[in-house]
PDB file of C-alpha atoms in Angstrom:
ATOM      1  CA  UNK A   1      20.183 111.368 193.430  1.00  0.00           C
ATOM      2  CA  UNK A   2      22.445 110.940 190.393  1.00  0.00           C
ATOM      3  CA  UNK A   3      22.437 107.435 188.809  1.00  0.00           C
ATOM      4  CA  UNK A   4      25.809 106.425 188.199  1.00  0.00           C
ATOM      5  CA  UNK A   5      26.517 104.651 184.505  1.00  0.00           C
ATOM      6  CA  UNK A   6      27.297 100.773 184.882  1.00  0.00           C
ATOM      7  CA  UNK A   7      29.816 101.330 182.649  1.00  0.00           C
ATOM      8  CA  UNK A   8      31.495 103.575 185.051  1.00  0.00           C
ATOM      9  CA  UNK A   9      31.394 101.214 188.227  1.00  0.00           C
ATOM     10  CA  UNK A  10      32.486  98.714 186.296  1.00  0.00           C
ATOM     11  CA  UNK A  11      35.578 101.020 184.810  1.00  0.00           C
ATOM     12  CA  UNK A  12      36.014 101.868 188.475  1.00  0.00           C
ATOM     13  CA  UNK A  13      36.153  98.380 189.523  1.00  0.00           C
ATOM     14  CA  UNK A  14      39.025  97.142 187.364  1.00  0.00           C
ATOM     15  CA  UNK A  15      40.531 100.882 187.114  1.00  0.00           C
ATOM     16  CA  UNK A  16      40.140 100.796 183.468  1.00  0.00           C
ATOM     17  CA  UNK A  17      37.940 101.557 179.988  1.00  0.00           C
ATOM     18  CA  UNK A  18      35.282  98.916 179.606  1.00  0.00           C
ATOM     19  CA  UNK A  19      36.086  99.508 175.863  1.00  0.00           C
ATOM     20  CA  UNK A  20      39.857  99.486 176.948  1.00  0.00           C
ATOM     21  CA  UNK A  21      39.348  96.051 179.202  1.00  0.00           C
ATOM     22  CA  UNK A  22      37.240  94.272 176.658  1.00  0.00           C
ATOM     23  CA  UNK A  23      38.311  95.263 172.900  1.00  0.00           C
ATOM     24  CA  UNK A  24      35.303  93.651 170.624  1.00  0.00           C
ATOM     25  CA  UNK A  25      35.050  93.642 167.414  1.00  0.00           C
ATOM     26  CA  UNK A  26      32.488  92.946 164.633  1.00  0.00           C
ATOM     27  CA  UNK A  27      33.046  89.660 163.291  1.00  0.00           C
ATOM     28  CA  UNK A  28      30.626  88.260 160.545  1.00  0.00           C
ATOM     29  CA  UNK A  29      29.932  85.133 161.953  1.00  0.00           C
ATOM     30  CA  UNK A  30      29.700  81.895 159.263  1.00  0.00           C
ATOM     31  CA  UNK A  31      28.838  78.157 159.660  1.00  0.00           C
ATOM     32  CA  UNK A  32      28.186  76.264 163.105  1.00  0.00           C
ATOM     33  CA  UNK A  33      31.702  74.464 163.791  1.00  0.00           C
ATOM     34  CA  UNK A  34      31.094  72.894 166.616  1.00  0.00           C
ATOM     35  CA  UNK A  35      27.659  71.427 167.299  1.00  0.00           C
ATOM     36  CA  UNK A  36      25.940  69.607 170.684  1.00  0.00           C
ATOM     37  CA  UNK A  37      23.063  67.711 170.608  1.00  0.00           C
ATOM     38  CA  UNK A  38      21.637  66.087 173.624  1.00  0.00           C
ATOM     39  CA  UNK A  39      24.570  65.426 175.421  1.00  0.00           C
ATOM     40  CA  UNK A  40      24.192  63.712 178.711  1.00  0.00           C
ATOM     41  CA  UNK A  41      26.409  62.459 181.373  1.00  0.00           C
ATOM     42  CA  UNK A  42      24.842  60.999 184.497  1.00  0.00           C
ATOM     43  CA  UNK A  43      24.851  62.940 187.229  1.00  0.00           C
ATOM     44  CA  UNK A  44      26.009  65.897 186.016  1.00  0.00           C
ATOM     45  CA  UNK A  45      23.840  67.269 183.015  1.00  0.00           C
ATOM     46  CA  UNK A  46      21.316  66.174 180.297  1.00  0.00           C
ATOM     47  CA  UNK A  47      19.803  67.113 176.493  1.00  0.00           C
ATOM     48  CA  UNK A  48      22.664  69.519 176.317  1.00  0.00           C
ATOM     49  CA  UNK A  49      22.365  71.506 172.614  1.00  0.00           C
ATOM     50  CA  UNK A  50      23.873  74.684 171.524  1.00  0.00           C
ATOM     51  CA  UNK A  51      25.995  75.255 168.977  1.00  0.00           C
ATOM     52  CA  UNK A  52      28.911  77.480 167.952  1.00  0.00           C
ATOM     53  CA  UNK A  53      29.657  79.414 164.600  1.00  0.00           C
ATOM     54  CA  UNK A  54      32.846  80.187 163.051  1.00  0.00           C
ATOM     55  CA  UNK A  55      33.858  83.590 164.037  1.00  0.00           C
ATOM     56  CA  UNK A  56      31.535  83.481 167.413  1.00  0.00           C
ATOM     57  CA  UNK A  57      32.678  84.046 170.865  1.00  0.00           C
ATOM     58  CA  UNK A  58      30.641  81.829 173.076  1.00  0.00           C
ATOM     59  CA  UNK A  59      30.404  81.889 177.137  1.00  0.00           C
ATOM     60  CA  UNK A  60      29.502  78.827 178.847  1.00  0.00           C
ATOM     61  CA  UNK A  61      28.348  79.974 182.918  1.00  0.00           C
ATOM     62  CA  UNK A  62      26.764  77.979 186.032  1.00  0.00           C
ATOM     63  CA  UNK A  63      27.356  77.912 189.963  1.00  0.00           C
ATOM     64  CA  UNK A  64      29.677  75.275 190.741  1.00  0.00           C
ATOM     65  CA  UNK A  65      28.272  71.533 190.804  1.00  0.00           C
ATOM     66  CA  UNK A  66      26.267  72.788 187.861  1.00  0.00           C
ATOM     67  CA  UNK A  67      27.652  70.484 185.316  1.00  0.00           C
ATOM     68  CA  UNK A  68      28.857  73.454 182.906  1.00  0.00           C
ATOM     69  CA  UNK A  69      32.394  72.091 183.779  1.00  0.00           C
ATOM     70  CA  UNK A  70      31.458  68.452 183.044  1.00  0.00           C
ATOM     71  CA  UNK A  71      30.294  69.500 179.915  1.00  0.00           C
ATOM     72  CA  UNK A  72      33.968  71.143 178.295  1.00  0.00           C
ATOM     73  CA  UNK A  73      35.727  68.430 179.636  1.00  0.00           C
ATOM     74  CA  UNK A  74      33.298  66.381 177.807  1.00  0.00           C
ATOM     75  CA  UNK A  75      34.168  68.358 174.723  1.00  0.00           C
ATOM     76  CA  UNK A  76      37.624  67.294 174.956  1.00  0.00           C
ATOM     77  CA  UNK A  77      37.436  63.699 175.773  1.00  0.00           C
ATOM     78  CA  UNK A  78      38.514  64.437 179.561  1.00  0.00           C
ATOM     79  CA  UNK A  79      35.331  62.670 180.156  1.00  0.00           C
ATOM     80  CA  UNK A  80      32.891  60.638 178.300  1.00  0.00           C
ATOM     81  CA  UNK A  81      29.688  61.249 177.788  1.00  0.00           C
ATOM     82  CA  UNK A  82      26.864  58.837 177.909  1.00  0.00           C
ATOM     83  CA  UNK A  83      24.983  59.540 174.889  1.00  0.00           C
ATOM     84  CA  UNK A  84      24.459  62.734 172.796  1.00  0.00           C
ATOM     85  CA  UNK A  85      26.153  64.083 169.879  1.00  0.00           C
ATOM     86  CA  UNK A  86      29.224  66.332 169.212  1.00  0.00           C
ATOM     87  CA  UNK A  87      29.890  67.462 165.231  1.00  0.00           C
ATOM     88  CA  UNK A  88      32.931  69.384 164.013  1.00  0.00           C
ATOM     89  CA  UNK A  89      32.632  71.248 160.588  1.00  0.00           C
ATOM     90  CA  UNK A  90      29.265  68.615 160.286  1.00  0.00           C
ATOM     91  CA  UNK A  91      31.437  65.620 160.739  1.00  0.00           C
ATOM     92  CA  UNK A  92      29.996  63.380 164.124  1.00  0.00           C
ATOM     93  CA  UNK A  93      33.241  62.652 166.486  1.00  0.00           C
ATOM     94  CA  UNK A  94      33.586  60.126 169.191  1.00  0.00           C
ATOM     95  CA  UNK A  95      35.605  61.823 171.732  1.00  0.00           C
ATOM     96  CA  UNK A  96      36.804  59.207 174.538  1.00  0.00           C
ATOM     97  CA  UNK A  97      40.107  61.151 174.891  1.00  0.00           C
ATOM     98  CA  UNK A  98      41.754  63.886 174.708  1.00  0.00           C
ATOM     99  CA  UNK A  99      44.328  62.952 171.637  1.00  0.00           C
ATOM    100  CA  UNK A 100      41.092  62.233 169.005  1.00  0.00           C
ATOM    101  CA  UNK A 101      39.756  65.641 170.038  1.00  0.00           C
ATOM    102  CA  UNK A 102      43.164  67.193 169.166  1.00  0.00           C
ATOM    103  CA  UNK A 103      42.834  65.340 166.373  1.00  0.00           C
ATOM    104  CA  UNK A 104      39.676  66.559 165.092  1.00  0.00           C
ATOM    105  CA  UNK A 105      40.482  69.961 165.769  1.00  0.00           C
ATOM    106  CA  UNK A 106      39.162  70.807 168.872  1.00  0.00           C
ATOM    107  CA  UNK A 107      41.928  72.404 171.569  1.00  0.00           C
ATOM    108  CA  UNK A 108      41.221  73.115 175.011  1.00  0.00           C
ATOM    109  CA  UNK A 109      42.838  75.448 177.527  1.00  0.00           C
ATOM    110  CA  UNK A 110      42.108  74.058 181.049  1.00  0.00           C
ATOM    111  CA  UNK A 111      41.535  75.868 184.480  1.00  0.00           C
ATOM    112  CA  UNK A 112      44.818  74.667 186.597  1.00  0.00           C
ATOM    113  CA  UNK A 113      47.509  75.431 183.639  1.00  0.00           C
ATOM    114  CA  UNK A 114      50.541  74.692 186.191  1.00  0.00           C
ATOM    115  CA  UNK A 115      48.814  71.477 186.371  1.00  0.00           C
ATOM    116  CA  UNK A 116      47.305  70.591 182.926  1.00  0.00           C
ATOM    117  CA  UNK A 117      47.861  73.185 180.968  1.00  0.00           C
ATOM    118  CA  UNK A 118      51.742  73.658 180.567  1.00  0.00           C
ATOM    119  CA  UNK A 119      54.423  71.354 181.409  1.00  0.00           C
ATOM    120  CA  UNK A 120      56.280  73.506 184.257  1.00  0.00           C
ATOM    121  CA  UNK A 121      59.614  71.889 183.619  1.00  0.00           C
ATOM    122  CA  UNK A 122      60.186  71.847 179.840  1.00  0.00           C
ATOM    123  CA  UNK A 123      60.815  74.805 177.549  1.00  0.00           C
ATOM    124  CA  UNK A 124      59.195  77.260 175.985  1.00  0.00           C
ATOM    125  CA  UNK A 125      60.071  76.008 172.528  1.00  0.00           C
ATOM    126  CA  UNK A 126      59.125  72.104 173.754  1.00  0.00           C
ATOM    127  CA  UNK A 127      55.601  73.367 175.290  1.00  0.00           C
ATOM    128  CA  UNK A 128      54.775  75.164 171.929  1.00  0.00           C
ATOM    129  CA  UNK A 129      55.579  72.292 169.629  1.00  0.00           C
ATOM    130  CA  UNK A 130      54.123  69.672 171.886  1.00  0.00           C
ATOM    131  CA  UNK A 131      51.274  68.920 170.501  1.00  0.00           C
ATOM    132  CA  UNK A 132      52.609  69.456 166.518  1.00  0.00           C
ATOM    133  CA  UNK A 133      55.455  67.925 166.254  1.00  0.00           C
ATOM    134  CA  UNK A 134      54.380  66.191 163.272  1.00  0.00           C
ATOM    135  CA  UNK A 135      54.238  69.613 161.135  1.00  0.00           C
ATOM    136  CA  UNK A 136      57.832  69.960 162.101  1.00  0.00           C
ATOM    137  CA  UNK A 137      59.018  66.205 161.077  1.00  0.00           C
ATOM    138  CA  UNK A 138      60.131  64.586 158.036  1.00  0.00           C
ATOM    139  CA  UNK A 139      60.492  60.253 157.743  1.00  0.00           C
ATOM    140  CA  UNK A 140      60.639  60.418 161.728  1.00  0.00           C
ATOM    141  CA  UNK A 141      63.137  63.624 162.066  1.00  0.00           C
ATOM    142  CA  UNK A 142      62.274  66.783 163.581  1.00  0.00           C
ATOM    143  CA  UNK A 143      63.115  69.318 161.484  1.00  0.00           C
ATOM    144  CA  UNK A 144      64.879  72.072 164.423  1.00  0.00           C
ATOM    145  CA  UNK A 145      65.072  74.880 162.136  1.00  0.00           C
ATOM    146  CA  UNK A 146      61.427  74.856 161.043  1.00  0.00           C
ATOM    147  CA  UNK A 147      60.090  73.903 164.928  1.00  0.00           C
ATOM    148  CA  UNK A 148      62.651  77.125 165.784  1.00  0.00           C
ATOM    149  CA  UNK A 149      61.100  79.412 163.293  1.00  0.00           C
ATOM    150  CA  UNK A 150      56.975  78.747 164.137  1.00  0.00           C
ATOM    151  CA  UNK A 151      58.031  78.931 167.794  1.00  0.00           C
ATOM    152  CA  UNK A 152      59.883  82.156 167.432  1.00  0.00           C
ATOM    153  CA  UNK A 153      56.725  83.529 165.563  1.00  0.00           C
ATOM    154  CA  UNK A 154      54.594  82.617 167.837  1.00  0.00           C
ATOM    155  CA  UNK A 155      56.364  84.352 170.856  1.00  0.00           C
ATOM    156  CA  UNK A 156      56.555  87.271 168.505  1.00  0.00           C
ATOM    157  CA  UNK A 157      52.931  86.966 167.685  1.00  0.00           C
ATOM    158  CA  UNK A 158      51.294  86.518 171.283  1.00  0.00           C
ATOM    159  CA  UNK A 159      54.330  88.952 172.657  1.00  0.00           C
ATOM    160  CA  UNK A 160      55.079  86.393 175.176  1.00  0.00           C
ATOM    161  CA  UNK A 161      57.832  87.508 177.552  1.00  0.00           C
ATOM    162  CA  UNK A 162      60.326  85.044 177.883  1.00  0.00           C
ATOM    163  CA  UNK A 163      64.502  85.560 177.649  1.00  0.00           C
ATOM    164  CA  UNK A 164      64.509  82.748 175.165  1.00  0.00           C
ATOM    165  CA  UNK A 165      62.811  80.294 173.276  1.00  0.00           C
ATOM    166  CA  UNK A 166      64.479  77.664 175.266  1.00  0.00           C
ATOM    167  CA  UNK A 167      63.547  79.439 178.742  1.00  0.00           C
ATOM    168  CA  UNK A 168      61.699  76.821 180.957  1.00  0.00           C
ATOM    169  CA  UNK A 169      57.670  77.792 181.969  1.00  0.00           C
ATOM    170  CA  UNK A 170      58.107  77.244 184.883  1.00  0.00           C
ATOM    171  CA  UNK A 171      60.542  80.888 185.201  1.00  0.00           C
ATOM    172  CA  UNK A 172      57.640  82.946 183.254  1.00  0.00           C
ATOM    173  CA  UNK A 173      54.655  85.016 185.014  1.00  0.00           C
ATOM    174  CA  UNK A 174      50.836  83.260 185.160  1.00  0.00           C
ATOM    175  CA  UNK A 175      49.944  85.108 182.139  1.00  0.00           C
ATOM    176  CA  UNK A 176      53.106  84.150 179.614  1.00  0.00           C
ATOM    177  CA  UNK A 177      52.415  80.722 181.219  1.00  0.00           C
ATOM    178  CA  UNK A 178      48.747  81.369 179.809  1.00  0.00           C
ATOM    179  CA  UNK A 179      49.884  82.368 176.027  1.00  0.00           C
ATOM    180  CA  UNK A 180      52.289  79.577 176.077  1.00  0.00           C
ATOM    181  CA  UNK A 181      49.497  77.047 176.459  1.00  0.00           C
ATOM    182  CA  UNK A 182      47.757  79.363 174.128  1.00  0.00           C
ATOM    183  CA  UNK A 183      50.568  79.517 171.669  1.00  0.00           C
ATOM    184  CA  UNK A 184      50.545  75.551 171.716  1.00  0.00           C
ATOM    185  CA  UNK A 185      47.022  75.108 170.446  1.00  0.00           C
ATOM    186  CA  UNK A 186      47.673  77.765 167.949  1.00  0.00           C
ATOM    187  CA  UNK A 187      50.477  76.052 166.467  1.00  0.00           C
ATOM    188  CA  UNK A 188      47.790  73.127 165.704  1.00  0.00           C
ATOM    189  CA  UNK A 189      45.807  75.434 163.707  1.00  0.00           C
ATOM    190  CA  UNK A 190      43.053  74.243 165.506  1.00  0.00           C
ATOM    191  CA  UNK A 191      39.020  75.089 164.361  1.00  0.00           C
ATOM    192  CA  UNK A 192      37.592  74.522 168.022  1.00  0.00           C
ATOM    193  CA  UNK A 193      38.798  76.682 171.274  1.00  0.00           C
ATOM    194  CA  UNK A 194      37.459  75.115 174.610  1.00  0.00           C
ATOM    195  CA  UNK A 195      38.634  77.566 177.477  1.00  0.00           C
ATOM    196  CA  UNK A 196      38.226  76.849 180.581  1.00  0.00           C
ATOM    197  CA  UNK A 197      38.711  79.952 182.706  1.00  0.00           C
ATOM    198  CA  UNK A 198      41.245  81.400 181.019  1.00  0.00           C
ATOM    199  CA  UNK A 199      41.821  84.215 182.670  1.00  0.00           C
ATOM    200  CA  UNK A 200      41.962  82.968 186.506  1.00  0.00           C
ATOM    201  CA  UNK A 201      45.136  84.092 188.242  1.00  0.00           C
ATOM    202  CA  UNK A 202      46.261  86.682 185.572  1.00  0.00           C
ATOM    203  CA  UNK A 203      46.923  90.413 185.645  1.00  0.00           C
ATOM    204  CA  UNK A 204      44.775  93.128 184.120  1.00  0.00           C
ATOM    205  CA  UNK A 205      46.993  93.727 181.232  1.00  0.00           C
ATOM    206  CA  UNK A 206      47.457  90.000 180.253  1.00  0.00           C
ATOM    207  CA  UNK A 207      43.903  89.288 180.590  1.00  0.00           C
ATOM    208  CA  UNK A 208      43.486  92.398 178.219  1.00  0.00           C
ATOM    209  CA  UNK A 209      45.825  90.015 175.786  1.00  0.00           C
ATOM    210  CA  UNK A 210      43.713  87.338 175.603  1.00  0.00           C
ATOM    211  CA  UNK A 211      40.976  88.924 175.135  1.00  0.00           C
ATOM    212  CA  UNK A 212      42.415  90.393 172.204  1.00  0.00           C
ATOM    213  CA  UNK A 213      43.840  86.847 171.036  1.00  0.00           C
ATOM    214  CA  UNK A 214      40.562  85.769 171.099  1.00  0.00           C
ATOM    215  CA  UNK A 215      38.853  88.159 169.272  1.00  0.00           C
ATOM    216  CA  UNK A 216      41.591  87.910 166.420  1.00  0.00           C
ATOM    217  CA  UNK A 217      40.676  83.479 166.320  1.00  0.00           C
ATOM    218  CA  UNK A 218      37.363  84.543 165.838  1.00  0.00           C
ATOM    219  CA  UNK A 219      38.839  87.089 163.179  1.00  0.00           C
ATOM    220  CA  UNK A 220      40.093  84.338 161.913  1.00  0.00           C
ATOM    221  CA  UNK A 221      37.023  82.180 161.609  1.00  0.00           C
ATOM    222  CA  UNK A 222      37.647  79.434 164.897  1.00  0.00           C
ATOM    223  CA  UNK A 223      34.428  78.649 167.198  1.00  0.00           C
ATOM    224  CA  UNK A 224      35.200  79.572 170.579  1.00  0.00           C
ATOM    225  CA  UNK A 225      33.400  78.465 173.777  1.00  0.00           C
ATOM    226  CA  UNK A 226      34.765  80.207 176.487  1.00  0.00           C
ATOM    227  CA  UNK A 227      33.980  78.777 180.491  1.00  0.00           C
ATOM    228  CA  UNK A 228      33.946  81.278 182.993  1.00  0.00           C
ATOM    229  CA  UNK A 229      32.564  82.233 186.519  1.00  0.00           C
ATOM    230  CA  UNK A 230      33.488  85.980 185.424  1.00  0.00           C
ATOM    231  CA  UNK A 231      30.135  87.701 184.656  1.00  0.00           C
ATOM    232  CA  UNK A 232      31.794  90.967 183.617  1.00  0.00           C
ATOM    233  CA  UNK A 233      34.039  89.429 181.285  1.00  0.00           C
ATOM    234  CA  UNK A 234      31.562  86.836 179.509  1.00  0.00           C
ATOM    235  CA  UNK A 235      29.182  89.865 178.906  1.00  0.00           C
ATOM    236  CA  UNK A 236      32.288  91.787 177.575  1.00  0.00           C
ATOM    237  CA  UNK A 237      34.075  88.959 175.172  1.00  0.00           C
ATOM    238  CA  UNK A 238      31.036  86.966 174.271  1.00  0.00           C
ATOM    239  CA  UNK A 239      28.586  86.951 171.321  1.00  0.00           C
ATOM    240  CA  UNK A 240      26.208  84.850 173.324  1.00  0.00           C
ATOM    241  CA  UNK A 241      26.195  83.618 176.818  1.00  0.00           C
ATOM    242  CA  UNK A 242      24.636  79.731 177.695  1.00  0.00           C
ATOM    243  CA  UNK A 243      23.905  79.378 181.529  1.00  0.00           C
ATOM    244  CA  UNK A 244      23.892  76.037 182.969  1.00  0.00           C
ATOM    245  CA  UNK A 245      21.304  75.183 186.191  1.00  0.00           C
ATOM    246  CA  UNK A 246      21.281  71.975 187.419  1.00  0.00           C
ATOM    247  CA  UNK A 247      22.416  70.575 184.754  1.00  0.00           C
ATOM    248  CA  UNK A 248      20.465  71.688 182.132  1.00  0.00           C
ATOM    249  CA  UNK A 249      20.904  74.625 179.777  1.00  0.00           C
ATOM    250  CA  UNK A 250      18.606  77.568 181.847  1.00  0.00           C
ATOM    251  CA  UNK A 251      19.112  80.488 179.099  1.00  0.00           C
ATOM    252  CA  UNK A 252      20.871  81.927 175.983  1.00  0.00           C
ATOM    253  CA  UNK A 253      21.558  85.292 176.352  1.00  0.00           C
ATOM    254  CA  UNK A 254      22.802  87.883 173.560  1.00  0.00           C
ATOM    255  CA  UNK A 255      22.293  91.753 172.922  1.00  0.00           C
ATOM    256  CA  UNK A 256      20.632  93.792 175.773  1.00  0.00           C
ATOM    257  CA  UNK A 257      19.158  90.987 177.507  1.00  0.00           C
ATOM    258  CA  UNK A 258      23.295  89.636 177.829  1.00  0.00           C
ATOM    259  CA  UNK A 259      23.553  91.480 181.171  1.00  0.00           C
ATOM    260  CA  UNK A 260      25.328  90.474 184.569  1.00  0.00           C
ATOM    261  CA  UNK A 261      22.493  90.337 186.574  1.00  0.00           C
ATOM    262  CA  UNK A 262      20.504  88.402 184.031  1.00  0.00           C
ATOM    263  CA  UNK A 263      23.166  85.401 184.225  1.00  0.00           C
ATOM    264  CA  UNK A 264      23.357  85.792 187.467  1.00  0.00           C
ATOM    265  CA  UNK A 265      19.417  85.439 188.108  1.00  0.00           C
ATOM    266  CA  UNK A 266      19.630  81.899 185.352  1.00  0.00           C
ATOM    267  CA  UNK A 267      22.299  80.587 187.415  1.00  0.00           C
ATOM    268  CA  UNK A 268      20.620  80.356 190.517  1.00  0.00           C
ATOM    269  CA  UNK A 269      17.097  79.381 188.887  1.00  0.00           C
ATOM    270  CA  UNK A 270      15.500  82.711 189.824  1.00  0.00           C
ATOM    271  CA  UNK A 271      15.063  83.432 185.953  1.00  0.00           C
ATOM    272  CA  UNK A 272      15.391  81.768 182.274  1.00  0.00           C
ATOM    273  CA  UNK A 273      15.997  84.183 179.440  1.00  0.00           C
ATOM    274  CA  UNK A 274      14.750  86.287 176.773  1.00  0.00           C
ATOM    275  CA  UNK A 275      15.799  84.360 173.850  1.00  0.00           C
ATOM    276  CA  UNK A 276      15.004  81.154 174.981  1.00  0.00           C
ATOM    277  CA  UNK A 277      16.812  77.973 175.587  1.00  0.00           C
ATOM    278  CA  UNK A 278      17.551  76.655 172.103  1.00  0.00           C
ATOM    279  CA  UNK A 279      20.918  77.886 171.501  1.00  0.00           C
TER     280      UNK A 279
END
């Protein structure tokens, strides 16, 4: 009998392209931005290392109670580790909360954005700025006109649909919700993306957006590490793909051995990888 194409049952599965759903392109990666090195956090994972380069898509994958969500929220000071080592652009950080890790660059887009990720009852405008207020502020004074104008261009930029700039989140659709939080981290010129299932909850067509947004960041030389459960999409976004068993890393998986059923075999111990754990 004929063998269908994967590509096929996967285009038949989310009723488009596979080139269409996930548009990569060739980036020349650079430098590692963000580096791990033996990160630990009792009972949830130890000797964590990988690291990520400028320009390089990165998936981070594991069953649940695996500890690969311990380990982003880690990242961003949401929790802190016990002992290990996290470098941005080679310079060691000691991230106990969330502010230094804004601080030093590193922006993360959590799983529950209703909850954590946007602030339902403020504006667009206020949401975007949130975190950078201090680019639009002179001797203590916001500076409206300025906030206005990187706001609008953002909107413009992520092609957020919203009636106005001072139209509250809580009135947009789970993906404009999505690039708001999005647009926020942007507007910190950030060097570090942490995403943490980023495209739970969203239609096809906005999770084609960010997949596109994130491809352009990498464009643009920012690390990403992106968290997902989504097998399909880490093998279509990422560069490289770390699986997480048990707390420790199981695999690092890239070119034809970066396959669904590969991850999928790492996650639940039946397998480690090709390329071998150090990452």
């Amino acid at each position: 009998p004929r063998q269908t194409p994967i590509d096929e049952i996967i285009a038949m599965m989310i009723a488009r392209d596979v080139g269409e759903m996930f548009p990569k392109r060739s980036v020349e990666l650079g430098a590692p931005v963000l580096e791990v090195s033996n990160l630990r956090l009792g009972g949830s994972f130890e000797n964590i290392g990988f690291n990520v380069r400028a320009g390089e898509i990165v998936g981070l994958t594991g069953l649940l109670g695996s500890g690969a969500k311990e380990i982003v929220q880690c990242l961003f000071g949401l929790k802190t580790a016990d002992g290990g080592q996290i470098k941005v652009e080679g310079r060691e950080l000691s991230l106990s909360t969330p502010v230094k890790a804004v601080r030093d660059g590193i922006a993360m887009l959590p799983e529950d954005r209703r909850a954590h990720g946007v602030a339902l009852g403020l504006s667009v405008r206020e949401n975007i700025s949130l975190a950078s207020l201090r680019r639009y502020s002179r001797s203590g004074m916001v500076s409206r006109g300025a906030e206005n104008q990187a706001v609008d261009g953002l909107i413009k930029e992520l092609s957020i649909k919203t009636p106005h700039r001072d139209a509250l989140v809580r009135e947009l659709s789970g993906g404009n919700q999505q690039k708001v939080a999005i647009a926020k981290w942007l507007s910190c010129q950030s060097r570090v993306y942490v995403l943490d299932e980023p495209t739970v909850a969203v239609d096809v067509g906005a999770k084609v957006e960010i997949y596109n947004l994130l491809n352009r960041l990498a464009g643009e030389g920012a690390a990403i590490l992106l968290l997902s459960s989504d097998l399909l999409e880490l093998v279509g976004v990422c560069d490289r793909v770390l699986v997480v068993y048990r707390g420790r890393l199981a695999g690092s998986f890239s070119g034809p051995a970066m396959n669904s059923d590969a991850l999928l075999a790492a996650s639940s111990g039946a397998r480690s990888n090709a390329d071998g754990v150090a990452a």
